[in-house]
């Protein structure tokens, strides 16, 4: 019997105006973080969590030790050639953060320290590096960091790499949306956000001047749009990309003329999305113009709005990125719920990289060299750790540059496979599964299913040293690919958003039923896990079908959907309407209310829940999970473990140091092992 008493949140009659009527919300007071009672309640939940995990401390420490033992704490990345230098980063045992280095050869790539994150983080509880942008002449480094976890605002500095010292140039409150150097390295472009945390302004900072003298280059007035900035692959153009979830507009500035007015490639239009890069004597454009899953176009440098087709649209083959080089173009795609790479040659012809049939992730690695016939990429799967390859684009000759070590682990002891579940409407939903070779598939094993399913964010399988602690204890681990992601093309996304959002949750439920029906798991031993919008996913599944699950891990969960989307004073609300709908309008109000986990929590039995949040989270405010757990405690009809951990000094991503992250993961896995 757990001896510590559960926290209890006071209930105050409060009427929150919603488009569906005036609704009593007894826990609305938790929205006020300046109320001492709010902090007291969060601290009480943390104390309860500490006591619960304290009774399982031996298990937490055991799993933490297992995670740590599988990670080579002192390690170095595969050196990367950029001009006359080879760049790398390394980690050292006992230190939380990477050290960024370079050298004149592969062997010397770790010699010259450019930025030691550990040194910059000294004396701080939180440190998160964002920008790390070396100038074209390799003499300067633009770097930015968040030092307090207080809202994803970064301080930007410029370091002289000859002396190793930062210049007086300091820019405050920079957003996470990129930086770009001018051709002569005299100017640096960056982005700032408004009070709603929407990145909307592009600035030019001329080195040696004060931030107050910076030039406003572009301002996005439409509150639905975000602004990003980057340098073209060739280094010849500064690219300003302004987009919402259904439309985009790109502006260009010649990098050798940083004071030039931005040039619009093609004016924005409803439902037209495109991105641009520079490819020798032309621009290359990735667009959904008359192409739901996107096609590739080209345009003359002097007429960027005049597009000609290079790669035709193919339904179900979603082109997500393109990397131009002097002689070729590499496309990153999703095809049949699997990532792949395809290279197109300037003189005609193409080749698809052979990555095997096992469910995998393949991502474009850094490829700073413009004149090259090799391409560098990262591969991993449920059974293969991150591996850096360099492949000759014409011959297919492949060199493994680095595979992340996993000390003490025989990777041949794990098996992965893909299956397809049938959802409520007959749609086939992919699910990837991994287990230890000795785990039986007779319907007795415990299982943890992970899902996300929003924003067209596809979730390729990834390798996790921590996950092995579950697999070695006989768990099956599954990755669901519900609608709302982009694994099967743009239609997969459209069928899981707005007035089709319930498909996401029903797909996850179908995957759960599939793993049970096919003897991957015991019907009484299934847990689900998701974070942010994935927290909404598992929250909605919990309220729709609580009897299916033994446990739920909801990390920074978006669970008070209608109230949050109705409150325009909260960060990011307006930009989210294209994903969820505006609850000030019908039928969105009623539809969102029908799945919002906070609203759909009623008096019934619920599975064991572990909920996490961060007091400084600007993406999913702490009060959403805090209100949800308070309501669950008040009205549920059983006494399964109900735990919430609130990081009082961090935001959406949780703690920043790697050892803190490993320990947090050990707690999550200990929870799952304890209750499933």
Short mmCIF file of C-alpha atoms in Angstrom, two decimals, residues 314-578:
data_model
loop_
_atom_site.label_atom_id
_atom_site.label_comp_id
_atom_site.label_asym_id
_atom_site.label_seq_id
_atom_site.Cartn_x
_atom_site.Cartn_y
_atom_site.Cartn_z
CA UNK A 314 3.46 10.61 -58.01
CA UNK A 315 0.60 9.95 -55.60
CA UNK A 316 1.78 8.37 -52.34
CA UNK A 317 5.43 9.29 -52.91
CA UNK A 318 5.82 12.34 -50.71
CA UNK A 319 8.92 14.37 -51.52
CA UNK A 320 9.88 16.17 -48.31
CA UNK A 321 13.29 17.69 -49.00
CA UNK A 322 15.86 18.34 -51.72
CA UNK A 323 19.62 18.84 -51.57
CA UNK A 324 21.22 20.41 -54.66
CA UNK A 325 24.90 19.89 -55.55
CA UNK A 326 26.94 21.08 -58.47
CA UNK A 327 26.25 17.99 -60.61
CA UNK A 328 23.23 16.35 -59.00
CA UNK A 329 20.15 16.72 -56.82
CA UNK A 330 19.28 14.40 -53.92
CA UNK A 331 15.61 13.97 -52.96
CA UNK A 332 14.44 12.80 -49.54
CA UNK A 333 11.10 10.99 -49.80
CA UNK A 334 8.49 8.89 -48.04
CA UNK A 335 7.23 6.00 -50.13
CA UNK A 336 4.90 3.27 -48.79
CA UNK A 337 5.46 4.50 -45.23
CA UNK A 338 9.24 4.21 -45.57
CA UNK A 339 11.94 6.85 -45.99
CA UNK A 340 14.28 6.73 -48.97
CA UNK A 341 16.87 8.77 -50.88
CA UNK A 342 16.87 9.33 -54.62
CA UNK A 343 19.53 11.09 -56.68
CA UNK A 344 18.87 12.91 -59.97
CA UNK A 345 21.77 13.72 -62.27
CA UNK A 346 22.11 16.98 -64.16
CA UNK A 347 22.70 15.06 -67.39
CA UNK A 348 19.62 12.87 -66.93
CA UNK A 349 19.01 9.62 -65.12
CA UNK A 350 18.44 8.78 -61.47
CA UNK A 351 19.26 6.19 -58.81
CA UNK A 352 17.49 5.14 -55.59
CA UNK A 353 19.77 4.36 -52.64
CA UNK A 354 19.50 0.69 -51.58
CA UNK A 355 18.66 0.80 -47.86
CA UNK A 356 17.22 -2.67 -47.38
CA UNK A 357 13.74 -3.73 -46.36
CA UNK A 358 13.85 -3.42 -42.56
CA UNK A 359 11.79 -0.47 -41.28
CA UNK A 360 14.33 2.32 -40.90
CA UNK A 361 15.08 5.99 -40.66
CA UNK A 362 17.33 7.68 -43.20
CA UNK A 363 18.09 11.37 -42.80
CA UNK A 364 20.25 13.78 -44.73
CA UNK A 365 23.44 14.51 -42.82
CA UNK A 366 25.47 17.71 -43.19
CA UNK A 367 26.89 17.98 -46.72
CA UNK A 368 28.60 21.38 -46.88
CA UNK A 369 30.73 20.62 -49.95
CA UNK A 370 29.18 21.84 -53.21
CA UNK A 371 31.55 20.15 -55.67
CA UNK A 372 31.36 16.49 -54.69
CA UNK A 373 30.10 13.15 -55.98
CA UNK A 374 29.58 11.65 -52.55
CA UNK A 375 26.59 12.08 -50.27
CA UNK A 376 26.55 11.71 -46.51
CA UNK A 377 23.49 10.41 -44.65
CA UNK A 378 22.38 8.89 -41.33
CA UNK A 379 20.73 5.50 -41.11
CA UNK A 380 19.18 3.78 -38.11
CA UNK A 381 16.49 1.21 -37.41
CA UNK A 382 14.87 -0.46 -34.41
CA UNK A 383 17.86 -2.84 -34.29
CA UNK A 384 20.67 -0.71 -35.77
CA UNK A 385 22.17 2.32 -33.99
CA UNK A 386 22.79 5.60 -35.81
CA UNK A 387 25.24 4.95 -38.63
CA UNK A 388 26.85 7.62 -40.81
CA UNK A 389 27.43 6.57 -44.40
CA UNK A 390 29.08 8.29 -47.31
CA UNK A 391 27.91 7.01 -50.69
CA UNK A 392 29.13 7.71 -54.21
CA UNK A 393 26.02 9.00 -55.93
CA UNK A 394 26.72 7.30 -59.27
CA UNK A 395 28.35 3.99 -58.37
CA UNK A 396 26.59 3.34 -55.07
CA UNK A 397 29.91 2.57 -53.40
CA UNK A 398 29.24 3.04 -49.70
CA UNK A 399 31.60 3.76 -46.81
CA UNK A 400 30.54 3.51 -43.18
CA UNK A 401 32.11 6.50 -41.47
CA UNK A 402 30.77 5.90 -37.98
CA UNK A 403 28.34 3.70 -36.11
CA UNK A 404 27.29 4.77 -32.64
CA UNK A 405 28.77 2.21 -30.22
CA UNK A 406 26.42 0.23 -27.98
CA UNK A 407 28.79 -1.36 -25.45
CA UNK A 408 27.93 -4.78 -24.09
CA UNK A 409 24.99 -5.38 -26.44
CA UNK A 410 24.59 -8.18 -28.97
CA UNK A 411 22.34 -6.46 -31.51
CA UNK A 412 21.66 -9.76 -33.30
CA UNK A 413 19.43 -10.69 -30.33
CA UNK A 414 16.69 -8.27 -31.44
CA UNK A 415 14.16 -8.69 -34.24
CA UNK A 416 12.11 -6.00 -36.03
CA UNK A 417 9.21 -6.29 -38.43
CA UNK A 418 6.42 -4.27 -40.01
CA UNK A 419 2.75 -5.17 -39.98
CA UNK A 420 -0.49 -3.41 -40.95
CA UNK A 421 -3.52 -2.96 -38.70
CA UNK A 422 -7.04 -2.47 -40.03
CA UNK A 423 -8.68 0.68 -38.68
CA UNK A 424 -12.38 1.38 -38.09
CA UNK A 425 -13.00 2.37 -41.72
CA UNK A 426 -10.87 -0.38 -43.28
CA UNK A 427 -7.77 1.82 -43.70
CA UNK A 428 -4.51 -0.11 -43.30
CA UNK A 429 -2.28 1.47 -40.65
CA UNK A 430 1.45 0.58 -40.52
CA UNK A 431 3.02 -0.48 -37.25
CA UNK A 432 6.68 -1.37 -36.65
CA UNK A 433 7.50 -3.87 -33.90
CA UNK A 434 10.72 -4.94 -32.17
CA UNK A 435 11.40 -7.58 -29.53
CA UNK A 436 14.16 -9.67 -28.03
CA UNK A 437 14.62 -12.92 -29.91
CA UNK A 438 13.62 -14.88 -26.78
CA UNK A 439 10.35 -12.98 -26.21
CA UNK A 440 7.42 -15.25 -27.03
CA UNK A 441 4.68 -14.15 -29.41
CA UNK A 442 1.99 -16.20 -27.72
CA UNK A 443 -0.13 -13.37 -26.33
CA UNK A 444 1.62 -13.19 -22.94
CA UNK A 445 4.18 -10.41 -23.44
CA UNK A 446 3.82 -6.85 -22.19
CA UNK A 447 3.89 -4.18 -24.88
CA UNK A 448 4.55 -0.44 -25.13
CA UNK A 449 3.13 1.35 -28.19
CA UNK A 450 4.42 4.81 -29.18
CA UNK A 451 2.56 7.23 -31.45
CA UNK A 452 2.33 10.86 -32.59
CA UNK A 453 0.15 11.48 -35.66
CA UNK A 454 -0.07 15.28 -36.16
CA UNK A 455 1.35 18.16 -38.22
CA UNK A 456 2.30 15.77 -41.07
CA UNK A 457 5.26 14.83 -38.84
CA UNK A 458 6.26 11.34 -39.92
CA UNK A 459 7.83 9.06 -37.32
CA UNK A 460 10.49 6.78 -38.80
CA UNK A 461 11.79 3.93 -36.60
CA UNK A 462 14.76 4.92 -34.46
CA UNK A 463 17.27 3.06 -32.32
CA UNK A 464 17.18 3.60 -28.57
CA UNK A 465 19.72 2.24 -26.07
CA UNK A 466 17.17 2.94 -23.33
CA UNK A 467 14.47 0.88 -25.07
CA UNK A 468 16.63 -2.23 -24.67
CA UNK A 469 15.81 -2.16 -20.94
CA UNK A 470 12.22 -2.95 -21.90
CA UNK A 471 13.09 -5.48 -24.59
CA UNK A 472 15.44 -7.33 -22.24
CA UNK A 473 12.55 -7.59 -19.75
CA UNK A 474 10.35 -9.31 -22.30
CA UNK A 475 8.48 -6.28 -23.68
CA UNK A 476 7.45 -5.84 -27.28
CA UNK A 477 7.86 -2.23 -28.41
CA UNK A 478 5.70 -0.89 -31.24
CA UNK A 479 5.72 2.31 -33.30
CA UNK A 480 2.29 3.21 -34.67
CA UNK A 481 1.91 5.41 -37.77
CA UNK A 482 -1.64 6.82 -37.44
CA UNK A 483 -3.20 9.27 -39.83
CA UNK A 484 -2.21 12.86 -39.10
CA UNK A 485 1.42 12.06 -39.82
CA UNK A 486 2.82 12.02 -43.34
CA UNK A 487 4.16 8.49 -43.73
CA UNK A 488 1.81 7.63 -46.60
CA UNK A 489 1.68 11.00 -48.31
CA UNK A 490 -0.19 14.26 -47.88
CA UNK A 491 -3.56 12.47 -47.91
CA UNK A 492 -2.47 10.53 -44.79
CA UNK A 493 -2.07 13.89 -43.08
CA UNK A 494 -5.28 15.46 -44.37
CA UNK A 495 -7.28 12.46 -43.20
CA UNK A 496 -6.01 12.99 -39.66
CA UNK A 497 -6.51 16.73 -39.06
CA UNK A 498 -9.32 19.22 -38.50
CA UNK A 499 -12.69 17.42 -38.86
CA UNK A 500 -10.89 14.11 -39.48
CA UNK A 501 -8.79 14.22 -36.31
CA UNK A 502 -10.60 11.34 -34.63
CA UNK A 503 -9.06 9.03 -37.26
CA UNK A 504 -5.71 9.52 -35.53
CA UNK A 505 -7.04 8.16 -32.26
CA UNK A 506 -9.04 5.37 -33.86
CA UNK A 507 -5.94 4.28 -35.80
CA UNK A 508 -3.96 4.05 -32.55
CA UNK A 509 -6.75 2.01 -30.99
CA UNK A 510 -6.73 -0.25 -34.09
CA UNK A 511 -2.97 -0.79 -33.69
CA UNK A 512 -3.51 -1.73 -30.05
CA UNK A 513 -6.20 -4.21 -30.98
CA UNK A 514 -3.95 -5.59 -33.73
CA UNK A 515 -0.99 -6.33 -31.48
CA UNK A 516 -3.30 -8.12 -29.05
CA UNK A 517 -5.21 -10.06 -31.72
CA UNK A 518 -1.95 -11.18 -33.34
CA UNK A 519 -0.46 -12.40 -30.05
CA UNK A 520 2.24 -9.77 -29.83
CA UNK A 521 0.91 -8.74 -26.42
CA UNK A 522 -1.33 -9.74 -23.58
CA UNK A 523 -4.66 -7.88 -23.63
CA UNK A 524 -4.06 -6.82 -20.02
CA UNK A 525 -0.45 -5.69 -20.49
CA UNK A 526 -0.48 -2.93 -23.12
CA UNK A 527 0.84 0.58 -22.45
CA UNK A 528 0.82 3.58 -24.79
CA UNK A 529 3.15 6.58 -24.89
CA UNK A 530 3.18 9.94 -26.66
CA UNK A 531 4.33 13.51 -26.18
CA UNK A 532 2.90 16.95 -27.01
CA UNK A 533 0.39 16.27 -29.82
CA UNK A 534 1.25 12.63 -29.17
CA UNK A 535 0.15 13.32 -25.61
CA UNK A 536 -3.21 14.33 -27.04
CA UNK A 537 -3.20 11.07 -28.98
CA UNK A 538 -2.71 8.89 -25.90
CA UNK A 539 -5.00 11.13 -23.83
CA UNK A 540 -7.83 10.78 -26.33
CA UNK A 541 -7.30 7.01 -26.54
CA UNK A 542 -7.40 6.88 -22.74
CA UNK A 543 -10.77 8.62 -22.53
CA UNK A 544 -12.22 6.77 -25.54
CA UNK A 545 -11.15 3.23 -24.62
CA UNK A 546 -9.58 3.18 -21.13
CA UNK A 547 -10.16 -0.56 -20.75
CA UNK A 548 -7.65 -1.29 -23.54
CA UNK A 549 -4.64 -0.02 -21.64
CA UNK A 550 -2.81 -1.01 -18.49
CA UNK A 551 -0.77 2.19 -18.49
CA UNK A 552 -0.38 5.51 -20.31
CA UNK A 553 2.65 7.81 -20.50
CA UNK A 554 1.53 11.30 -21.58
CA UNK A 555 4.49 13.67 -21.91
CA UNK A 556 3.76 17.43 -22.08
CA UNK A 557 0.30 16.45 -23.35
CA UNK A 558 -1.99 18.80 -25.27
CA UNK A 559 -5.21 17.74 -23.53
CA UNK A 560 -7.37 20.85 -22.95
CA UNK A 561 -7.93 21.36 -26.65
CA UNK A 562 -11.02 23.57 -26.86
CA UNK A 563 -10.09 25.98 -24.06
CA UNK A 564 -6.54 26.43 -25.35
CA UNK A 565 -7.55 26.92 -28.97
CA UNK A 566 -10.22 29.40 -27.89
CA UNK A 567 -7.76 31.56 -25.92
CA UNK A 568 -5.88 33.85 -28.31
CA UNK A 569 -3.81 35.28 -25.45
CA UNK A 570 -1.86 32.02 -25.25
CA UNK A 571 1.28 31.56 -27.40
CA UNK A 572 0.83 30.01 -30.83
CA UNK A 573 -2.97 29.66 -30.70
CA UNK A 574 -3.87 31.38 -33.98
CA UNK A 575 -1.18 29.55 -35.96
CA UNK A 576 -2.67 26.26 -34.73
CA UNK A 577 -6.16 26.80 -36.12
CA UNK A 578 -5.12 25.31 -39.47
#
